[in-house]
CSV table of C-alpha atoms and ligand atoms in Angstrom, one decimal:
chain,number,residue,atom,x,y,z
A,1,UNK,CA,-0.8,19.9,-8.1
A,2,UNK,CA,-2.7,23.2,-7.5
A,3,UNK,CA,-5.3,22.6,-4.9
A,4,UNK,CA,-4.7,18.7,-5.0
A,5,UNK,CA,-4.8,17.6,-0.8
A,6,UNK,CA,-2.0,15.4,0.2
A,7,UNK,CA,-1.3,13.7,3.6
A,8,UNK,CA,2.7,13.9,4.5
A,9,UNK,CA,4.4,12.3,7.5
A,10,UNK,CA,7.9,13.1,8.5
A,11,UNK,CA,7.5,16.8,7.7
A,12,UNK,CA,9.2,18.4,10.4
A,13,UNK,CA,12.5,17.4,9.3
A,14,UNK,CA,15.2,16.1,6.5
A,15,UNK,CA,13.5,15.0,3.2
A,16,UNK,CA,9.9,15.5,4.4
A,17,UNK,CA,10.4,19.1,5.2
A,18,UNK,CA,12.0,19.6,2.1
A,19,UNK,CA,8.9,17.7,0.1
A,20,UNK,CA,6.5,20.1,2.3
A,21,UNK,CA,8.2,23.3,1.1
A,22,UNK,CA,7.8,22.3,-2.6
A,23,UNK,CA,4.3,21.0,-2.2
A,24,UNK,CA,3.5,24.4,-0.8
A,25,UNK,CA,5.4,26.3,-3.7
A,26,UNK,CA,3.2,24.2,-6.1
A,27,UNK,CA,-0.1,25.7,-3.9
A,28,UNK,CA,-0.9,22.0,-3.1
A,29,UNK,CA,-3.0,21.7,0.2
A,30,UNK,CA,-0.9,19.4,2.8
A,31,UNK,CA,-2.1,17.8,6.0
A,32,UNK,CA,1.0,16.7,7.8
A,33,UNK,CA,0.6,14.2,10.4
A,34,UNK,CA,3.4,14.9,13.1
A,35,UNK,CA,4.0,14.2,16.7
A,36,UNK,CA,5.4,17.7,17.5
A,37,UNK,CA,3.0,20.0,15.8
A,38,UNK,CA,5.2,23.2,17.6
A,39,UNK,CA,7.8,22.6,14.9
A,40,UNK,CA,5.6,23.7,12.2
A,41,UNK,CA,3.8,26.2,14.0
A,42,UNK,CA,5.4,29.6,12.7
A,43,UNK,CA,4.9,28.0,9.2
A,44,UNK,CA,1.5,27.6,9.5
A,45,UNK,CA,0.9,31.1,11.2
A,46,UNK,CA,2.6,32.7,7.7
A,47,UNK,CA,0.4,30.6,5.2
A,48,UNK,CA,-2.6,30.4,7.1
A,49,UNK,CA,-5.1,27.3,7.7
A,50,UNK,CA,-6.1,27.0,3.9
A,51,UNK,CA,-2.9,25.4,2.9
A,52,UNK,CA,-1.7,23.8,5.7
A,53,UNK,CA,-3.1,21.6,8.0
A,54,UNK,CA,-1.1,20.2,11.1
A,55,UNK,CA,-2.6,16.9,12.7
A,56,UNK,CA,-1.0,15.9,15.8
A,57,UNK,CA,0.0,11.8,15.7
A,58,UNK,CA,2.1,10.1,16.8
A,59,UNK,CA,3.0,7.5,14.1
A,60,UNK,CA,4.2,4.8,16.6
A,61,UNK,CA,1.1,4.8,18.5
A,62,UNK,CA,-1.6,2.4,16.4
A,63,UNK,CA,-4.9,4.0,18.3
A,64,UNK,CA,-3.7,7.5,17.0
A,65,UNK,CA,-3.6,6.0,13.5
A,66,UNK,CA,-7.1,4.4,14.0
A,67,UNK,CA,-8.4,7.7,15.2
A,68,UNK,CA,-7.7,9.3,12.2
A,69,UNK,CA,-10.4,7.9,10.5
A,70,UNK,CA,-13.1,10.7,12.1
A,71,UNK,CA,-10.8,13.5,11.3
A,72,UNK,CA,-10.9,12.7,7.5
A,73,UNK,CA,-14.5,12.5,7.1
A,74,UNK,CA,-16.0,14.1,4.0
A,75,UNK,CA,-12.6,14.9,2.8
A,76,UNK,CA,-10.9,13.6,-0.7
A,77,UNK,CA,-7.2,12.9,-0.3
A,78,UNK,CA,-5.3,13.2,-3.8
A,79,UNK,CA,-2.1,11.0,-2.5
A,80,UNK,CA,-0.1,10.2,0.8
A,81,UNK,CA,3.5,10.7,0.9
A,82,UNK,CA,5.0,8.8,3.7
A,83,UNK,CA,8.5,10.4,4.6
A,84,UNK,CA,8.6,9.1,8.4
A,85,UNK,CA,11.3,6.6,9.2
A,86,UNK,CA,13.9,5.9,11.6
A,87,UNK,CA,16.6,3.4,11.9
A,88,UNK,CA,19.5,2.1,14.2
A,89,UNK,CA,22.9,1.7,13.4
A,90,UNK,CA,24.1,-0.9,15.3
A,91,UNK,CA,24.2,-4.9,15.9
A,92,UNK,CA,21.3,-7.0,15.7
A,93,UNK,CA,22.4,-8.3,19.6
A,94,UNK,CA,22.7,-4.3,20.8
A,95,UNK,CA,19.0,-3.0,19.4
A,96,UNK,CA,16.6,-3.3,22.8
A,97,UNK,CA,13.5,-4.8,22.2
A,98,UNK,CA,11.9,-1.3,21.7
A,99,UNK,CA,14.3,-0.2,19.0
A,100,UNK,CA,13.5,-3.1,17.4
A,101,UNK,CA,9.8,-3.2,17.3
A,102,UNK,CA,9.6,0.9,16.8
A,103,UNK,CA,11.9,0.4,13.8
A,104,UNK,CA,9.2,-2.0,12.2
A,105,UNK,CA,6.3,0.0,13.6
A,106,UNK,CA,7.2,3.0,12.0
A,107,UNK,CA,9.1,2.0,8.8
A,108,UNK,CA,6.3,-0.7,8.1
A,109,UNK,CA,3.5,-1.8,10.0
A,110,UNK,CA,2.1,1.9,10.4
A,111,UNK,CA,2.2,2.7,7.0
A,112,UNK,CA,0.0,-0.3,6.2
A,113,UNK,CA,-2.2,1.1,9.2
A,114,UNK,CA,-2.4,4.7,7.7
A,115,UNK,CA,-3.0,3.4,4.4
A,116,UNK,CA,-5.9,1.5,5.3
A,117,UNK,CA,-7.3,4.0,7.3
A,118,UNK,CA,-7.0,6.5,4.6
A,119,UNK,CA,-8.3,4.3,2.1
A,120,UNK,CA,-12.2,5.2,1.9
A,121,UNK,CA,-11.0,8.9,1.6
A,122,UNK,CA,-8.8,8.3,-1.7
A,123,UNK,CA,-9.4,10.1,-4.8
A,124,UNK,CA,-10.1,7.9,-8.0
A,125,UNK,CA,-6.2,7.9,-8.8
A,126,UNK,CA,-4.6,8.7,-6.0
A,127,UNK,CA,-0.4,8.9,-5.3
A,128,UNK,CA,1.2,6.7,-2.7
A,129,UNK,CA,4.4,7.6,-2.3
A,130,UNK,CA,7.1,5.7,0.0
A,131,UNK,CA,10.3,7.2,1.2
A,132,UNK,CA,12.6,3.7,1.0
A,133,UNK,CA,16.3,3.2,0.8
A,134,UNK,CA,18.8,1.2,-1.0
A,135,UNK,CA,19.4,-0.5,1.9
A,136,UNK,CA,16.4,-2.4,1.1
A,137,UNK,CA,18.8,-4.0,-1.5
A,138,UNK,CA,21.8,-5.3,0.2
A,139,UNK,CA,22.7,-7.1,3.6
A,140,UNK,CA,22.8,-4.7,6.2
A,141,UNK,CA,25.6,-5.6,8.9
A,142,UNK,CA,24.7,-3.3,11.6
A,143,UNK,CA,21.4,-1.9,10.4
A,144,UNK,CA,19.7,-5.3,10.1
A,145,UNK,CA,16.5,-4.2,11.2
A,146,UNK,CA,16.5,-0.8,9.2
A,147,UNK,CA,17.3,-2.6,6.2
A,148,UNK,CA,14.7,-5.8,7.0
A,149,UNK,CA,11.9,-2.8,7.3
A,150,UNK,CA,13.0,-1.1,4.0
A,151,UNK,CA,13.1,-4.5,2.2
A,152,UNK,CA,9.3,-5.4,3.5
A,153,UNK,CA,8.3,-1.6,2.6
A,154,UNK,CA,9.5,-1.6,-0.8
A,155,UNK,CA,7.5,-5.1,-1.3
A,156,UNK,CA,4.4,-3.9,0.1
A,157,UNK,CA,4.1,-0.9,-2.6
A,158,UNK,CA,5.3,-3.2,-5.1
A,159,UNK,CA,2.1,-5.7,-4.5
A,160,UNK,CA,0.2,-2.3,-4.0
A,161,UNK,CA,1.4,-1.4,-7.6
A,162,UNK,CA,-0.6,-4.5,-9.1
A,163,UNK,CA,-3.6,-4.7,-6.6
A,164,UNK,CA,-4.3,-0.9,-7.2
A,165,UNK,CA,-3.7,-0.4,-11.0
A,166,UNK,CA,-5.4,3.3,-10.5
A,167,UNK,CA,-3.2,4.2,-7.9
A,168,UNK,CA,0.4,5.8,-9.1
A,169,UNK,CA,2.7,4.3,-6.4
A,170,UNK,CA,6.1,5.8,-6.4
A,171,UNK,CA,8.8,4.1,-4.5
A,172,UNK,CA,11.9,6.3,-3.8
A,173,UNK,CA,15.0,3.8,-3.1
A,174,UNK,CA,17.8,6.4,-1.8
A,175,UNK,CA,21.1,6.5,-0.3
A,176,UNK,CA,22.3,8.7,2.4
A,177,UNK,CA,21.0,12.1,2.6
A,178,UNK,CA,22.1,14.8,4.4
A,179,UNK,CA,19.6,14.9,7.6
A,180,UNK,CA,18.9,14.8,11.0
A,181,UNK,CA,18.3,10.9,10.3
A,182,UNK,CA,22.1,10.1,11.3
A,183,UNK,CA,21.6,11.6,14.8
A,184,UNK,CA,19.5,9.4,15.7
A,185,UNK,CA,20.6,6.4,13.8
A,186,UNK,CA,24.5,6.6,15.1
A,187,UNK,CA,24.8,9.3,18.0
A,188,UNK,CA,28.5,8.9,17.3
A,189,UNK,CA,27.7,10.2,14.0
A,190,UNK,CA,30.9,7.8,12.5
A,191,UNK,CA,28.7,6.7,9.4
A,192,UNK,CA,27.9,10.5,8.7
A,193,UNK,CA,31.0,11.7,9.0
A,194,UNK,CA,32.9,8.9,6.9
A,195,UNK,CA,30.0,9.0,4.0
A,196,UNK,CA,29.7,12.6,3.6
A,197,UNK,CA,30.6,13.6,0.8
A,198,UNK,CA,28.2,10.6,-0.8
A,199,UNK,CA,25.3,12.3,0.9
A,200,UNK,CA,22.3,13.4,-1.5
A,201,UNK,CA,20.9,17.1,-0.9
A,202,UNK,CA,17.3,16.7,0.6
A,203,UNK,CA,16.0,19.7,-1.2
A,204,UNK,CA,17.1,18.2,-5.0
A,205,UNK,CA,15.8,14.8,-4.1
A,206,UNK,CA,12.6,16.3,-3.3
A,207,UNK,CA,12.7,18.3,-6.4
A,208,UNK,CA,13.0,15.0,-8.2
A,209,UNK,CA,10.4,13.4,-6.1
A,210,UNK,CA,7.8,16.0,-7.0
A,211,UNK,CA,8.5,15.5,-10.7
A,212,UNK,CA,8.1,11.9,-10.5
A,213,UNK,CA,4.8,12.5,-9.0
A,214,UNK,CA,3.9,15.1,-11.9
A,215,UNK,CA,5.4,12.3,-14.7
A,216,UNK,CA,4.1,9.2,-13.1
A,217,UNK,CA,7.6,7.2,-12.7
A,218,UNK,CA,7.2,4.4,-10.7
A,219,UNK,CA,10.7,4.5,-8.9
A,220,UNK,CA,13.6,6.7,-8.1
A,221,UNK,CA,16.7,5.0,-7.3
A,222,UNK,CA,19.0,7.7,-6.0
A,223,UNK,CA,22.0,7.9,-6.6
A,224,UNK,CA,22.1,5.9,-9.8
A,225,UNK,CA,25.7,4.4,-9.6
A,226,UNK,CA,25.0,3.0,-6.1
A,227,UNK,CA,21.8,1.2,-7.7
A,228,UNK,CA,23.8,0.2,-10.6
A,229,UNK,CA,26.6,-1.6,-7.9
A,230,UNK,CA,23.5,-3.3,-5.9
A,231,UNK,CA,22.2,-4.4,-9.2
A,232,UNK,CA,25.8,-6.2,-10.0
A,233,UNK,CA,25.9,-7.0,-6.6
A,234,UNK,CA,22.5,-9.0,-6.9
A,235,UNK,CA,24.0,-11.4,-9.5
A,236,UNK,CA,25.8,-13.3,-6.8
A,237,UNK,CA,25.4,-11.9,-3.5
A,238,UNK,CA,26.6,-14.4,-0.9
A,239,UNK,CA,29.8,-14.6,-2.9
A,240,UNK,CA,30.4,-10.8,-2.9
A,241,UNK,CA,29.8,-10.9,0.7
A,242,UNK,CA,32.1,-13.6,1.7
A,243,UNK,CA,35.0,-12.0,-0.4
A,244,UNK,CA,34.2,-8.2,-0.1
A,245,UNK,CA,33.0,-8.5,3.6
A,246,UNK,CA,34.2,-5.1,4.6
A,247,UNK,CA,31.7,-3.2,2.1
A,248,UNK,CA,28.7,-4.6,4.3
A,249,UNK,CA,30.3,-3.6,7.5
A,250,UNK,CA,30.3,0.2,7.0
A,251,UNK,CA,27.5,1.0,9.9
A,252,UNK,CA,29.7,-0.7,12.4
B,1,NAP,N1,18.8,10.2,5.8
B,1,NAP,C1,19.1,9.1,5.2
B,1,NAP,O1,20.4,9.0,4.9
B,1,NAP,C2,18.2,8.0,4.6
B,1,NAP,C3,18.7,7.4,3.7
B,1,NAP,C4,17.9,6.7,3.4
B,1,NAP,C5,16.5,6.1,3.4
B,1,NAP,N2,16.2,7.4,4.3
B,1,NAP,C6,14.7,7.5,4.7
B,1,NAP,O2,14.1,8.7,3.9
B,1,NAP,C7,13.1,9.1,5.3
B,1,NAP,C8,13.2,10.5,5.8
B,1,NAP,O3,14.2,10.4,6.3
B,1,NAP,P1,14.9,12.0,7.0
B,1,NAP,O4,16.5,11.4,6.3
B,1,NAP,O5,14.4,13.3,6.6
B,1,NAP,O6,15.1,11.6,8.2
B,1,NAP,P2,14.8,12.6,9.6
B,1,NAP,O7,15.4,13.8,9.2
B,1,NAP,O8,15.2,12.2,11.0
B,1,NAP,O9,12.8,12.8,9.9
B,1,NAP,C9,12.3,11.7,9.9
B,1,NAP,C10,11.0,12.2,10.4
B,1,NAP,O10,10.2,11.3,10.4
B,1,NAP,C11,9.3,12.0,11.8
B,1,NAP,N3,8.8,10.8,12.9
B,1,NAP,C12,9.8,9.9,13.3
B,1,NAP,N4,8.9,9.3,14.4
B,1,NAP,C13,7.9,9.4,14.4
B,1,NAP,C14,6.8,9.3,14.9
B,1,NAP,N5,6.8,8.1,16.0
B,1,NAP,N6,5.5,9.6,14.8
B,1,NAP,C15,5.2,10.7,14.0
B,1,NAP,N7,6.5,11.3,13.2
B,1,NAP,C16,8.0,10.7,13.5
B,1,NAP,C17,10.0,12.6,12.3
B,1,NAP,O11,9.8,13.4,13.3
B,1,NAP,P3,10.4,14.4,14.7
B,1,NAP,O12,10.9,15.9,13.9
B,1,NAP,O13,9.2,14.7,15.4
B,1,NAP,O14,11.4,13.5,15.1
B,1,NAP,C18,10.8,13.4,11.1
B,1,NAP,O15,10.0,14.5,10.7
B,1,NAP,C19,13.0,8.2,6.1
B,1,NAP,O16,11.8,7.2,5.6
B,1,NAP,C20,14.1,7.4,6.0
B,1,NAP,O17,14.2,6.1,6.4
B,1,NAP,C21,17.0,8.5,4.9
């Protein structure tokens, strides 16, 4: 990874922040796309501009993403790590229109826009890392749009892997992580408190991601036990939803 150039989103918080630290430790050059550059100003002061480039970009804004075309002229990008994401843990009819659109824009649509914009600058064998979610594989009462956006994201990454065999596409299907994500998803923090003991450590997960980027893995499914249970559920999902409904209402 020494000297490689990676584009990272979500670098100001949670998992993205942990990934940033590890990439910098590996002596990679990282360009972060962030809506609040001031959050990383002190880090950049410490490192200098050679290793960390901060670009202000609100990933909800399609025009700001399209404008990145000029920013990267003449550069080579060895990989994109898309860690920005959001979700609202509430019923379908409780989502405002803005919340619903925001969820799909950040988690799905604007990833695709960014990929298209950066494609001309990608190296011969680039790495595309998408931070998905285990919620892509199960019915998500009270987080329907979040789960739907992650399921669609997952399918886009799977298709990309086939369409572009020279890309290393890594999908990270993760269960709950102990990050500030939960403060926005559910300000009462009732889900976060209830499942605190199950939460993954973002630094540990980031280490797994960096290792998978190096070894060329296609998927990380963490935690493993959750992934296995979800596989069993897929054998007869409607039956399990009908008879064990409480399992699907944990974000209520
Ligand atoms: N935490 C979990 O339990 C969990 C579980 C499964 C999957 N995931 C996925 O893991 C990924 C990382 O989430 P996290 O837990 O690290 O969440 P987080 O701590 O809330 O971080 C989200 C990151 O996305 C950035 N972001 C949000 N909206 C943006 C926008 N409009 N423009 C630019 N950047 C924006 C945030 O920037 P600001 O600092 O400016 O807000 C922040 O850096 C997400 O894709 C999430 O869906 C999380």
